[in-house]
XYZ file of C-alpha atoms in Angstrom:
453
model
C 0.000 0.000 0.000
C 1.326 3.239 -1.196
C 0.641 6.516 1.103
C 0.893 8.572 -0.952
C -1.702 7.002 -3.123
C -3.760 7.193 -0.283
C -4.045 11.043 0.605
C -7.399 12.666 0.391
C -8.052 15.065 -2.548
C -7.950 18.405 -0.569
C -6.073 21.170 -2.873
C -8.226 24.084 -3.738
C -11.280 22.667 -1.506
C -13.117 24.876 0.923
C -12.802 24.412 4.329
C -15.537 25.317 7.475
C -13.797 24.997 10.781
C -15.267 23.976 13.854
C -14.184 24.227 17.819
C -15.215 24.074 21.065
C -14.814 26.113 24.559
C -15.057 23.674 27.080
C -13.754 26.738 29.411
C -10.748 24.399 30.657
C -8.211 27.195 30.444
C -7.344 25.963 26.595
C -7.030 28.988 24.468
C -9.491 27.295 21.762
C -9.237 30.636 19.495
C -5.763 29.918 19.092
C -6.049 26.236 18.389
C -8.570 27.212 16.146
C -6.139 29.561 14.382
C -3.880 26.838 14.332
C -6.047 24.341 12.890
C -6.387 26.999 9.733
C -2.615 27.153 9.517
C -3.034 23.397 8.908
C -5.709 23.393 6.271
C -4.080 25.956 4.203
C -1.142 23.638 4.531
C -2.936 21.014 2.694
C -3.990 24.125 0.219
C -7.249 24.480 1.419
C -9.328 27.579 1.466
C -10.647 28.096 5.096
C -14.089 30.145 4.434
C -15.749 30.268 7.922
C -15.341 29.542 11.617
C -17.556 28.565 13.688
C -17.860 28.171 17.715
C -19.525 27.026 20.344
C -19.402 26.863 24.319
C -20.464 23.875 25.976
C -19.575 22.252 29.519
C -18.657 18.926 28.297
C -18.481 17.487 24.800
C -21.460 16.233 23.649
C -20.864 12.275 22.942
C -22.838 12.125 19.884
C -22.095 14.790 18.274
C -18.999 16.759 19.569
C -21.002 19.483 19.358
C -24.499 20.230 20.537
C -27.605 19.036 18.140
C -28.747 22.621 17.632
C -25.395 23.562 16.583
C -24.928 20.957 14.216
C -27.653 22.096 12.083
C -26.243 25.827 11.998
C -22.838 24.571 10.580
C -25.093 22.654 8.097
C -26.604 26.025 7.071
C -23.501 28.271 7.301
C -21.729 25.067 4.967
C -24.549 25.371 2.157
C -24.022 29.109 2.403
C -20.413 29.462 1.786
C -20.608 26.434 -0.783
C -18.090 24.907 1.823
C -16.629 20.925 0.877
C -15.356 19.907 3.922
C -15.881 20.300 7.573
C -12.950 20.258 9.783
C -13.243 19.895 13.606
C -10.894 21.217 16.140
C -10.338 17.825 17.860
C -10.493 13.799 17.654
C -14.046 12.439 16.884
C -14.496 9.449 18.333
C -15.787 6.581 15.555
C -19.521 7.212 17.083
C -19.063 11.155 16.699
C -17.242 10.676 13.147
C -20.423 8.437 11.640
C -23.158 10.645 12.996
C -22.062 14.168 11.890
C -21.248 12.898 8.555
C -24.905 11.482 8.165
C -26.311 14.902 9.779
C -24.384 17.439 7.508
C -24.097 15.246 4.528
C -20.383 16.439 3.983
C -17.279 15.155 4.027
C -16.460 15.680 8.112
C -12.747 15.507 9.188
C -10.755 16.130 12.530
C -7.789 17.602 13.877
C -5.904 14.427 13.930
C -7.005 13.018 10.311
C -5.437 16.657 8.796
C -1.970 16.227 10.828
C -1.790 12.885 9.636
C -2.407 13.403 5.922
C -0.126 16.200 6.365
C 2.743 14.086 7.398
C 1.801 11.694 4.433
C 2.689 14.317 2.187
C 5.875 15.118 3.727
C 7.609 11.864 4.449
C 10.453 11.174 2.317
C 12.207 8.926 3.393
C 11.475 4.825 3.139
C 10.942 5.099 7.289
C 8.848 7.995 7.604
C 6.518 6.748 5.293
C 6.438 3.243 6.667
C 5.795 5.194 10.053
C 2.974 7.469 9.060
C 0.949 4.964 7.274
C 1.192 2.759 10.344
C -0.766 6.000 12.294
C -2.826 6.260 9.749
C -4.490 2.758 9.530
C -4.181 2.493 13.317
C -6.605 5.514 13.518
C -8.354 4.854 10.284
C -9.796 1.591 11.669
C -12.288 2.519 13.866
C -13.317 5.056 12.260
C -14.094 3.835 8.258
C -17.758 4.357 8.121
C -17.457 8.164 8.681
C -14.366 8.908 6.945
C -16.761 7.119 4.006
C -16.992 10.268 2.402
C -14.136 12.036 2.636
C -11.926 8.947 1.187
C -14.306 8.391 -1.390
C -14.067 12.387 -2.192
C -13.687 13.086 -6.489
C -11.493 15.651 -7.721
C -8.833 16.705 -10.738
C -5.580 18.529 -10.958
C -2.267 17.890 -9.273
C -0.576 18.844 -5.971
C 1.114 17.753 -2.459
C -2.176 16.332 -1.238
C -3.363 14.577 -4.868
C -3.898 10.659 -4.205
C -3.318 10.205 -7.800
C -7.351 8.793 -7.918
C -6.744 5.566 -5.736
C -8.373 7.000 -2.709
C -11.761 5.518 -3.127
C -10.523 1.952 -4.139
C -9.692 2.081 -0.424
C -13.265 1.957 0.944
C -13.242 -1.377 -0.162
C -10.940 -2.543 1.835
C -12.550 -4.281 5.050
C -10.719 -4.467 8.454
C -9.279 -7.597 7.903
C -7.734 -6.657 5.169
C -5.900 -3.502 6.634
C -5.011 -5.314 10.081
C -2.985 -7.347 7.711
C -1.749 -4.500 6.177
C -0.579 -3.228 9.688
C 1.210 -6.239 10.355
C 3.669 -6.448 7.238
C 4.149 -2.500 8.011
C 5.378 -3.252 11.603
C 7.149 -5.664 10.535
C 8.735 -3.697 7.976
C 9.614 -0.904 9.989
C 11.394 -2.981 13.319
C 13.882 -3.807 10.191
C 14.185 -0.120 9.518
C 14.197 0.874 13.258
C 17.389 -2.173 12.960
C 19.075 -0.178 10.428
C 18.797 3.616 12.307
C 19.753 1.935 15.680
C 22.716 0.578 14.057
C 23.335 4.191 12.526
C 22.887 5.172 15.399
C 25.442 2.957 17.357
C 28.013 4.216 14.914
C 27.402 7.729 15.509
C 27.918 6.911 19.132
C 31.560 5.125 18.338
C 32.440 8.228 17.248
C 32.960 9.762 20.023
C 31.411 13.268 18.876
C 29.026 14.805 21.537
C 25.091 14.472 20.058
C 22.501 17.757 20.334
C 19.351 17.531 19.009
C 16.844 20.314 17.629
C 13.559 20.190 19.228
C 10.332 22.433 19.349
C 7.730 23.384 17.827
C 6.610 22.837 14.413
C 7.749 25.891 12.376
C 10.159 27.461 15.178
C 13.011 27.280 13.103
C 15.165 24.267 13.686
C 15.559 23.731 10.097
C 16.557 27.291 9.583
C 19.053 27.072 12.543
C 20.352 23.705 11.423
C 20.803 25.225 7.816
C 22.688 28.130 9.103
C 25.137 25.818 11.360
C 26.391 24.300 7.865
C 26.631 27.655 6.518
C 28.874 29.186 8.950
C 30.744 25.699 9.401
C 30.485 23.622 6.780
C 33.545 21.763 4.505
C 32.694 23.461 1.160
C 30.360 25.362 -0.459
C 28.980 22.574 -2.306
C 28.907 20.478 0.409
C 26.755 22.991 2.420
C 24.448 22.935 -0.236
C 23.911 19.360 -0.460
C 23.357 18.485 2.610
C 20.808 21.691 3.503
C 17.637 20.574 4.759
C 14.215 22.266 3.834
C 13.210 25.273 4.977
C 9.838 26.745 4.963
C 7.846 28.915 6.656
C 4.965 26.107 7.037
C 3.467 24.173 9.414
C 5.726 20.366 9.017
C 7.699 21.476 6.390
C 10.236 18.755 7.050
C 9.675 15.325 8.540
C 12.556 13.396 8.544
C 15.086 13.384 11.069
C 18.033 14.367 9.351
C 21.957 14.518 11.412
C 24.801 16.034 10.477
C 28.018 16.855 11.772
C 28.845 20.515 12.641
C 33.128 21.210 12.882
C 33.634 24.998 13.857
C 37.171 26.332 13.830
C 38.606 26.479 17.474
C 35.465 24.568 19.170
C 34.499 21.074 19.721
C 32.937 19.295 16.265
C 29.747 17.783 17.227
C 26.503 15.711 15.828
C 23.447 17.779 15.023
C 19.911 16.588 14.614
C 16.795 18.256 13.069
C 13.941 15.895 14.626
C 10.250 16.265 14.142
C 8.401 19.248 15.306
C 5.520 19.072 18.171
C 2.674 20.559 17.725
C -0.945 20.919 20.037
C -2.978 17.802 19.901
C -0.921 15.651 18.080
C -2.127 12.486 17.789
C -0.968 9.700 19.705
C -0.562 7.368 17.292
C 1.540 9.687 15.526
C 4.055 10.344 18.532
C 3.874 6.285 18.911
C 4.669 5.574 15.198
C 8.007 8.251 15.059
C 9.033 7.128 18.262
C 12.612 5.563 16.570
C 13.188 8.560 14.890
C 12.453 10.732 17.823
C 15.125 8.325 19.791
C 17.441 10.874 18.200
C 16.099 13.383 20.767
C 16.195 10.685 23.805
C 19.754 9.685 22.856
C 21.303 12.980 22.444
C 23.613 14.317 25.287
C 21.887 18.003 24.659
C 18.590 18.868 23.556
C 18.374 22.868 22.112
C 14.540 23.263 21.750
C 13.960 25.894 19.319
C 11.642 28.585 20.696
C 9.264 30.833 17.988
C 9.588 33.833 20.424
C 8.181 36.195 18.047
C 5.158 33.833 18.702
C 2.626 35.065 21.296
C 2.121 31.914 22.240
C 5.345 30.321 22.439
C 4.798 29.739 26.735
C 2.358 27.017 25.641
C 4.152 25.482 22.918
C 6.855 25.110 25.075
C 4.762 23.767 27.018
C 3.526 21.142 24.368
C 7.537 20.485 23.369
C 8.084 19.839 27.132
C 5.220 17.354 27.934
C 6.362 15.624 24.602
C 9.729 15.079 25.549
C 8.526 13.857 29.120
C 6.410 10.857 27.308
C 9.023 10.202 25.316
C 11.496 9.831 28.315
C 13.468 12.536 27.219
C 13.345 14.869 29.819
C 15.975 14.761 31.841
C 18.761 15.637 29.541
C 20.362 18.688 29.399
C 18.248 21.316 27.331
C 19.044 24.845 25.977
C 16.309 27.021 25.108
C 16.843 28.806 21.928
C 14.279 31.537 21.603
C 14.645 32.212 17.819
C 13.680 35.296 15.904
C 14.042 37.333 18.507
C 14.974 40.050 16.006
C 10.953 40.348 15.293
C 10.226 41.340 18.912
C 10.848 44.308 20.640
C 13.848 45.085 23.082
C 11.476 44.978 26.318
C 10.699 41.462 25.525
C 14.614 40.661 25.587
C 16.488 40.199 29.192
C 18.878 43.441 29.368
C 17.817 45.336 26.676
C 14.707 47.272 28.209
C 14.676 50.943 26.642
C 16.632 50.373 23.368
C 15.331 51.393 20.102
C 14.154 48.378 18.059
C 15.921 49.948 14.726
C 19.255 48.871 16.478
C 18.159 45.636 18.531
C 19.732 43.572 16.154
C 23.408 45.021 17.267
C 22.693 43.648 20.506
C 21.512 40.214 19.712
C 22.581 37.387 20.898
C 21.987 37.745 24.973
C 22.643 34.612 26.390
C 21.726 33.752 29.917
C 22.339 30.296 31.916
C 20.359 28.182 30.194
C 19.015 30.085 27.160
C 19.977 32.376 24.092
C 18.347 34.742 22.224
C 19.179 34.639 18.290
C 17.991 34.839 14.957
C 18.882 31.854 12.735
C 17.492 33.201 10.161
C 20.016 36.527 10.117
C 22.447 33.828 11.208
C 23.038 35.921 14.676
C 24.067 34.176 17.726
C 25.813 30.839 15.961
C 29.028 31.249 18.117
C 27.497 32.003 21.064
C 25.118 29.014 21.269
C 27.731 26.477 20.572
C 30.096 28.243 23.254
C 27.286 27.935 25.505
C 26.678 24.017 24.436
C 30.040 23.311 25.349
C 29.503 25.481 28.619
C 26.806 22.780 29.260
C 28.674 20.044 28.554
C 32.292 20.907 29.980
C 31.904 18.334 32.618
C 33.226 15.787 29.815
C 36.197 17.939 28.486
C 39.569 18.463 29.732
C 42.419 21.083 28.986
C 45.751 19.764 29.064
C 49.051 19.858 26.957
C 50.239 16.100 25.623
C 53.918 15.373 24.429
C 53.015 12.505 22.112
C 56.367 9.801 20.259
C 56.879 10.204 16.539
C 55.856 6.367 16.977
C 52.143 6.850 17.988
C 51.109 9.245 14.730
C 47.973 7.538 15.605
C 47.163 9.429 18.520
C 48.425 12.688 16.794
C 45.557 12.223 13.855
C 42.695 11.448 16.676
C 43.174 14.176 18.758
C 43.401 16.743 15.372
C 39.933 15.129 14.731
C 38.207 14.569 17.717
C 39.802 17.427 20.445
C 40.275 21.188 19.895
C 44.173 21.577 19.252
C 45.142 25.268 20.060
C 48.426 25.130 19.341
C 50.730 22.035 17.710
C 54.904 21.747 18.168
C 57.217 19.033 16.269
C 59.842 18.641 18.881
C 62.635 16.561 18.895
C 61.005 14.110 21.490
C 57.794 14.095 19.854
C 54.259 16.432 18.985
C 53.808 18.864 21.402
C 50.080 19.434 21.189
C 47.569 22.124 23.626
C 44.754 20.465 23.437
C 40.507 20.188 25.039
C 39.761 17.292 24.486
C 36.884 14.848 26.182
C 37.801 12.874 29.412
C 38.120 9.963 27.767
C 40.374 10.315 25.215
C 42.422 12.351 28.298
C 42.276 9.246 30.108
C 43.202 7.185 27.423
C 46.268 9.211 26.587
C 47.329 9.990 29.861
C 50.443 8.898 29.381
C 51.253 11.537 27.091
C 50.555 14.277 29.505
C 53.190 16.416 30.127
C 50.584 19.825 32.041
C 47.759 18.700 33.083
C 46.487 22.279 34.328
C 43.931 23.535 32.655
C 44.936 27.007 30.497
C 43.378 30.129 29.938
């Protein structure tokens, strides 16, 4: 089964959105807003909202009965062709509002997950999102009836290439089979990045990993890393990720190593972003790629703070992290664009005029920095303060190291910081930081031991 060949017809369609205020302390206008953000990333046109506030969700419906008919009404009056709903419907919920409107209904979970259809690249994302898919599909066939079996022409992102209603026929036995050759698939997949993985390790390079939000900027900042420190020009280019101002713009979990001049080269991945609500299944699907973030020795989550809501998403990012058992490593918050906000929102620069905030950018505090990837400010700093965080596993020393052992000499040029490098007639003189265990292991080569200014 081919994802891709899957994906509902949704470009140029016209969306009505629907939410609720359950009066929880949610802020359900900004979800809503959000949930637009996400149908105009499947190119939809969102023509109305709609709201209501109710003490409970109503189990039938979602919404209440009355309510139902009005979005009816305000669909046939905007010629709207799909219904969108600001949360999981339930299989029961799903089957009854598509009777009662007689349109094709969706929820907040179906969009996210067609929207990582059309952005998984690689042979393991894909595996991973239709796995999510199906698992939520299941239940829920009779009211997504409509919206698989949805008609339309041209081309784009979301096009299913006209295979999407050959899928109604498919019964549950049929797709639980399905769901077993895909597991099975991916554990050999999972195989393959663990033993990636393992190697990475061997190498002896520290690992950080970009976390956050979806659409904070980790791309940008992992872009501008290679820019400012990578091999070659051409190099840079091809191994750039994707950047886009867009709601999952990139999926896959792309690493790659990051060698500035007179600091500590280290393993950088891009992972996932979070976002509100995301479905479970998702989070349980990409949880090998999101290992990256539980095996990394530093996480930097990437902070939107031109966002005004960027307390909850971290928020979100944080609670993520905690189910995925990745919470007690080391973090760095890295509130991006902070060139878009004004100087009173910035620690120490209350009273400056925002036409020269930029000269003042990046301030760095213990465990956060505030940069623009995007104008490339605040590169040095962050990694100075990454190996700030992690200086408990380096060591400043001076090594006298035999002609004999040229070995050692080409390990320590790769893997330490070498300040300053003598051909004496005993041997390389090298000032070095390097990690504690490659000082341990050439201890025996130490000739100052004290750490140097």
């Amino acid at each position: 089964m081919d994802s891709a060949k899957e994906r509902y017809r949704y470009q140029m369609e016209r969306a009505l959105l629907v939410g609720i205020n359950l009066n929880d302390g949610e802020d359900y206008v900004a979800s809503l807003e959000e949930l637009g953000a996400l149908a105009e990333a499947c190119d939809m046109e969102v023509v109305a909202t709609i709201e209501q506030t109710l003490a409970e969700v109503h189990k039938a419906f979602y919404i209440g009965t009355g309510k139902v008919e009005e979005v009816k009404e305000l669909a046939l009056e905007t010629d709207t062709d799909i219904i969108i709903f600001d949360n999981s419907l339930s299989p029961m919920q799903m089957r009854n509002l598509q009777e009662r409107l007689e349109k094709p209904v969706l929820d907040r979970s179906t969009l996210i997950l067609d929207i990582f259809a059309s952005r998984a690249h690689s042979r393991e994302a894909k595996l991973q999102v239709e796995v999510a898919r199906l698992q939520y599909m299941l239940p829920r066939l009779v009211g997504l009836h409509a919206a698989l079996s949805r008609q339309g022409g041209g081309s784009g992102a979301m096009s299913n290439k006209g295979a999407g209603e050959k899928k109604l026929e498919l019964d549950r036995r049929v797709l639980e089979h399905r769901l077993t050759e895909l597991r099975r698939e991916l554990k050999n997949v999972s195989r393959e990045r663990e033993t990636q993985r393992k190697r990475r390790a061997q190498s002896g390079l520290p690992r950080a990993a970009l976390v956050g939000y979806t659409n904070a900027g980790k791309s940008t900042l992992l872009n501008a890393m290679l820019d400012l420190y990578g091999i070659d020009e051409v190099d840079v280019e091809e191994k750039k990720v994707m950047e886009k101002d867009m709601l999952f713009a990139t999926l896959d979990t792309t690493v790659r190593k990051i060698a500035p001049e007179n600091h500590h080269a280290f393993l950088l991945s891009d992972t996932v972003g979070f976002i509100h609500k995301l479905p479970h299944n998702l989070v349980e699907a990409f949880h090998s790629t999101l290992e990256e973030a539980r095996e990394a020795d530093i996480l930097l989550q990437v902070v939107d703070y031109s966002d005004e809501h960027y307390k909850e998403q971290i928020a979100v990012t944080n609670q993520t992290l905690k189910e995925l058992g990745a919470d007690g490593i080391p973090m760095i918050y890295v509130y991006n664009k902070a060139d878009l906000v004004t100087p009173d929102e910035i620690p120490g620069l209350s009273g400056l005029s925002e036409e020269g905030l930029t000269e003042h950018l990046p301030v760095v505090t213990e465990n956060s920095i505030y940069l623009s990837a995007k104008q490339q400010i605040g590169m040095e700093e962050l990694i100075s303060l990454m190996e700030q965080k992690l200086s408990g596993g380096y060591r400043e020393c001076i090594f006298l190291i035999p002609y004999t052992d040229g070995r050692a000499v080409s390990y320590l040029n790769e893997h330490a910081v070498v300040y300053e490098t003598s051909y004496l007639e005993e041997g390389v003189r090298m000032k070095v930081n390097c990690r504690m265990e490659d000082y341990r292991f050439y201890e025996k080569y130490v000739v100052d031991p004290t750490p140097f200014a």
